[in-house]
């Protein structure tokens, strides 16, 4: 099977050259530690009482951070072609908008 | 289909590690991964379903020809119109578009095949499995009866206790998988496999429109997938997604369906827009007017199509603010569509137009679609739509856009590309009869429906009483429908007659229409390997620009003949993807899984086994069979010498292999 | 309201809509087309019409432009083989493109303004209380009627104390109403009547084209809507959301009466069923109690009894004779001469699903009751005691068959 | 007469974004592109399921409410497990890219095991919920909850299947550095499933749910 899947052939190298080297394992572990800390913070909110107006934005911020952190490092979006990011983000954005509107029509935000 | 000429020794060929070798005969059609054959399979299958959907339409028109019609009876009528809608949308227009996309897209971008040839075959077989599964409901005697948009809770177990809606849900689910696979495949193909020099903005408009459609499919299909799953779980596993008695909201279904459904209507129309954007310049002898605007308006339609779905729900009680927002967003779709219409007119304007059959159909699209689009705009005014919705005025709208827009465009494509595909032209005289019968019959059928609708005739009624003023125009429309049918039959006759005549007549030649886009670089019919060598693309309409230049007075003059420009298809040493059994095996498993969900889970076992076996067979199948058709061993490695760069790229695209362990 | 300048008489709209069909032939007039959407009979439907007509006109103009251009193209730019020369190779024209992008956008923006005005007007409420006397007491009624769709007929419930404070969350178990009518909504002329539309089973759609557009009846939801008639008369309607087998036979009428007549109607409806005197009717009542009362309510006999049906309701028959149609508004209850349409009613009692397809065995619709001919006669005699016949003009105006 | 010159070509709005090397193609691997395109599509699938859940989360009828039965500490642990499986997944890939077949196998196996642990947790959660009276048919909430998390679980299970296939392939000696892209693609899928869970965990579990 090999790498014959790329076309044109030599641009395979090009794609690699343009990105940086893949991060080291150590770096991956650092990323995981950070993710773990954020998760701990997230879970921590469950034990502390907070008004919703504070809690929910906080949770959302942490979630989005984790989401994109994983995508950037583990899924290599940081190093890979921006085209991948475009596909993924266009799916995400479209989903967010479309379903956001749907929830609005269902008055989800009012009812909470 | 060619005759069976070569019989295989079955022993060696069904193993997991060899690939089928037949190059002719039925086995070739089963195992082919050639995008052209797959395109033809798509087209033939879709036309078969068109005959079914059309017969259903004729039954509808028979039933409605007179008041208190008794041809079908209420129950059958409901099944017939449901299946008519579902068949026409999912099993006719979409696969016809897929037929053109499969056949032409690789040719238009100068590629040897699509990026994932086996997956391409897979998507066809899955589509066929889904279509047959759906129509199986007729044989079982329990066809779906909930309308094509299947509003809950009428489709729930309480109100639709038979198996019909399960056939609907599972059948569409299966065809959805096919669309999704094909969408992913074609997107990668367009992005990665264009001929040298073909930047995105040198791609033919047809390719562009197909690309937009694939993105629409990519994002819209999962939405209906969700909806269909929820429906299936409601009906079979006791879930409560659409059961108001348990506190569910039936409008959820409507949202999910139309979030898919509105992009879907642009999925139906954009391929046709692409086709006529190729036909009109060719026959007007002018370049397409405003190419960038044509491309951007197509993209804009694709985008805006996501923000208007609730215009199908103006009266469902979603609240005035939502209705207002969707009403306004819908109106503005008229803008990019209008750009297209006007650019086609501007392309024709000042041209020297040959009204051959493809051009007749294309010009028909421009006018007929406009009628449908304009009635669409009248629906988009929410207050007005409260009077129009669910009447024949809507039926008129969508048949004008779908028949007058999508289907006529597809017929334009048939006549235009027939020589490319089959090596002979369709007869012009029969073609003109075909066109005029269809256009007259079509307007007779659906024109009066505007009147009927505004006079208050509801849609989806199996009969109407005398005294509402519906009699005359219904009879009129029914007559029209049969005139359409004659038109369709004329087309079929034309196909047969032309094929017969072609056996003795001289071949069609390289460039019957004086065409413009790169698919015509290869001879007609297209040889198995498409192109002998890569084409260097320097401009849009490269093919035309190689034929014509400009003299010092600025006049267009011929600089080369088609023979000089075209390739002769003589290359023999090209490497083609090898055929495979696994796509058809995998697809065959799915209906069993479907039956399992409906009747007894035991059916899932053989189904699941087939699917799994196929997946593993697929993965372990050698990517290229060294003895495969036109295969020449040793190509698995990169060529060691330093061949001309075109050939290298060529080679790479020939080896469009797939790993496929994922996705 | 739509500004005066936008108001047009219905005819241009009609003509243009015909042109859209490519058929410049005039069709039958309103009298023969009781569902016509272009013949508004009340202020609400007229305001819709005054939005629709201009837009048909706009569409017609665009249509003429496009078709005109196409005709010129066919005629002028056809290849007549007079020359071999190629036409001027024009690739595009930026200003033209921009103008035909902006032009329609501006046009649509203008249309959008009028649409929004009309839309919010259509969705506003402008009701004034109506004084009705209920049981001899003058009540000021906020005129709102509860409209309940079910397979395949409509129920109308009047609560003269208003709908506020009632628990309407379960359409199959609604609080007792002052008046429960079926298939014919009776309203006073000259007042905006609020409707609250819901369903007991699947989605239906309530539509009286002459008085207003549609609104879906969605189970679990209560949709606000309204109608208003100017002149007394019978206005026809049809359920327009596909609701299963007999969707086409789910029709309805709205009977608009001037307020005095409406008061008389209310008085009648408020009366309980009268005690039958004649022996056939008495026998009929016994049959009714035995076989029909498990589904149908007759006030004073089985008020509040739940129906043995998926939808949990069958038409309330207390004042059946005061209606002019039955079974989802598809059959005449009276002959043109004002006598009972006995044939049809008997056929109905003999075998209802044969008259109007229903899944009676699935408890959807009225089953064939298996009554003997003499029993049917008795039941008919009993049914005839239920309510008083409406005025002759209403009977003639309704004729549905 | 001098030879005709080429026609004026149409003005083209070329975009630089796509012009790599030859001016065509993206220069990216077909397979990886395919996976990303697919993941874009999956966003709409999960989006639909999540919205369905959100619309129905307060429609629990007489059955248990989400706020009554969610066991946040438990789910936190299994979420953490899934999160860490993403780490082991990249480690597997990076090992293979270095040619370290042994570590590649170890990390692949660990990832599959962590994934299975997560699935095990989900099975446990489901059975507990059922015991507490939250069946699949109990309410729109329950149907939506089980469907959403079930779909996610099926995705994880398919991922485990792929990982095991890779492992088998590795044991047969066919999973070499040249084929690291296959591992990368399976990894993309795996991380996506993880990322979806990050979303689900926050929005469905941590954001306070209605109680009865
Ligand atoms: C090929 C499919 C297709 C296409 C392209 C369209 C195109 C459009 N559709 Fe249509 N539609 C359907 C298929 C399609 N539709 C189907 C199948 C249904 C019914 C589903 C069902 O209920 O079963 C439906 C239903 C439907 C409804 C719901 C009606 C109802 O049920 O109440 C609405 C409402 O807004 C609508 C609007 C539009 C609009 C505004 C466009 C626009 O895109 C049209 C734009 C085009 C033009 C306007 C013409 C050209 C423009 C010019 C010449 C420029 C100048 C013009 C102006 C400034 C006005 N459509
Ligand atoms: C997508 C494309 C599409 C196409 C092409 C058509 C084509 C036609 N449709 Fe279609 N129609 C729909 C999509 C389409 N329809 C949809 C989505 C609905 C809504 C369904 C719903 O409400 O749920 C609908 C509903 C619909 C209705 C309304 C039903 C109702 O509401 O009660 C009517 C009524 O006249 C109708 C008529 C026709 C007719 C006469 C044709 C004709 O143009 C058909 C012409 C074709 C033929 C006549 C075939 C000729 C073939 C032969 C002669 C074959 C013979 C050969 C052999 C046997 C080998 N259609
Ligand atoms: Cu009720 Cu249609
Ligand atoms: Cu739409």
Coordinates of C-alpha atoms in Angstrom, one line a residue, chain B residues 43 47 96-97 99-101 103-104 108 206 210 270-280 282-283 356-365 403-422 424-426 428 434-435 438 491 495 512-513 517 519-520:
Chain B
X43 CA -27.8 6.4 -15.0
X47 CA -33.9 5.6 -15.4
X96 CA -29.0 10.9 -12.2
X97 CA -26.9 13.7 -10.9
X99 CA -24.4 9.5 -12.9
X100 CA -23.2 12.7 -14.5
X101 CA -20.9 13.5 -11.7
X103 CA -18.8 9.9 -15.5
X104 CA -17.8 13.5 -16.1
X108 CA -13.4 17.3 -16.7
X206 CA -20.3 21.6 -14.0
X210 CA -21.0 19.1 -8.4
X270 CA -27.3 22.5 -8.9
X271 CA -26.1 19.6 -11.1
X272 CA -28.6 20.6 -13.7
X273 CA -27.3 24.2 -13.4
X274 CA -23.9 22.8 -14.0
X275 CA -24.9 20.9 -17.0
X276 CA -26.6 23.8 -18.8
X277 CA -23.6 26.0 -17.9
X278 CA -21.7 23.7 -20.2
X279 CA -24.3 23.4 -22.9
X280 CA -25.3 27.0 -23.3
X282 CA -21.1 25.5 -26.4
X283 CA -24.2 26.1 -28.5
X356 CA -29.7 21.3 -31.2
X357 CA -31.6 19.2 -28.8
X358 CA -29.2 19.7 -25.9
X359 CA -29.6 23.5 -26.3
X360 CA -33.4 23.2 -26.6
X361 CA -33.5 21.5 -23.2
X362 CA -31.0 23.9 -21.7
X363 CA -33.0 26.9 -22.9
X364 CA -36.1 25.1 -21.5
X365 CA -34.5 25.0 -18.1
X403 CA -39.0 18.8 -13.6
X404 CA -38.5 22.1 -15.4
X405 CA -35.2 22.7 -13.7
X406 CA -33.4 19.6 -12.7
X407 CA -34.9 17.0 -15.0
X408 CA -34.9 19.0 -18.2
X409 CA -31.3 19.9 -17.4
X410 CA -30.4 16.2 -17.1
X411 CA -32.0 15.6 -20.4
X412 CA -29.9 18.3 -21.9
X413 CA -26.9 16.5 -20.4
X414 CA -28.1 13.2 -22.0
X415 CA -28.2 14.6 -25.4
X416 CA -25.0 16.6 -25.0
X417 CA -22.8 13.8 -23.6
X418 CA -24.3 10.8 -25.2
X419 CA -21.6 10.7 -27.9
X420 CA -18.9 11.0 -25.2
X421 CA -20.4 8.0 -23.4
X422 CA -21.6 5.8 -26.1
X424 CA -22.8 8.0 -31.2
X425 CA -25.2 10.9 -31.2
X426 CA -28.9 10.6 -30.3
X428 CA -32.0 15.0 -33.6
X434 CA -38.8 14.4 -27.2
X435 CA -38.3 18.0 -26.2
X438 CA -42.1 17.0 -22.8
X491 CA -36.6 9.3 -25.6
X495 CA -32.0 5.6 -27.4
X512 CA -19.4 16.7 -32.4
X513 CA -20.5 19.9 -30.8
X517 CA -14.3 21.7 -21.7
X519 CA -13.5 16.0 -21.1
X520 CA -13.5 16.2 -24.9

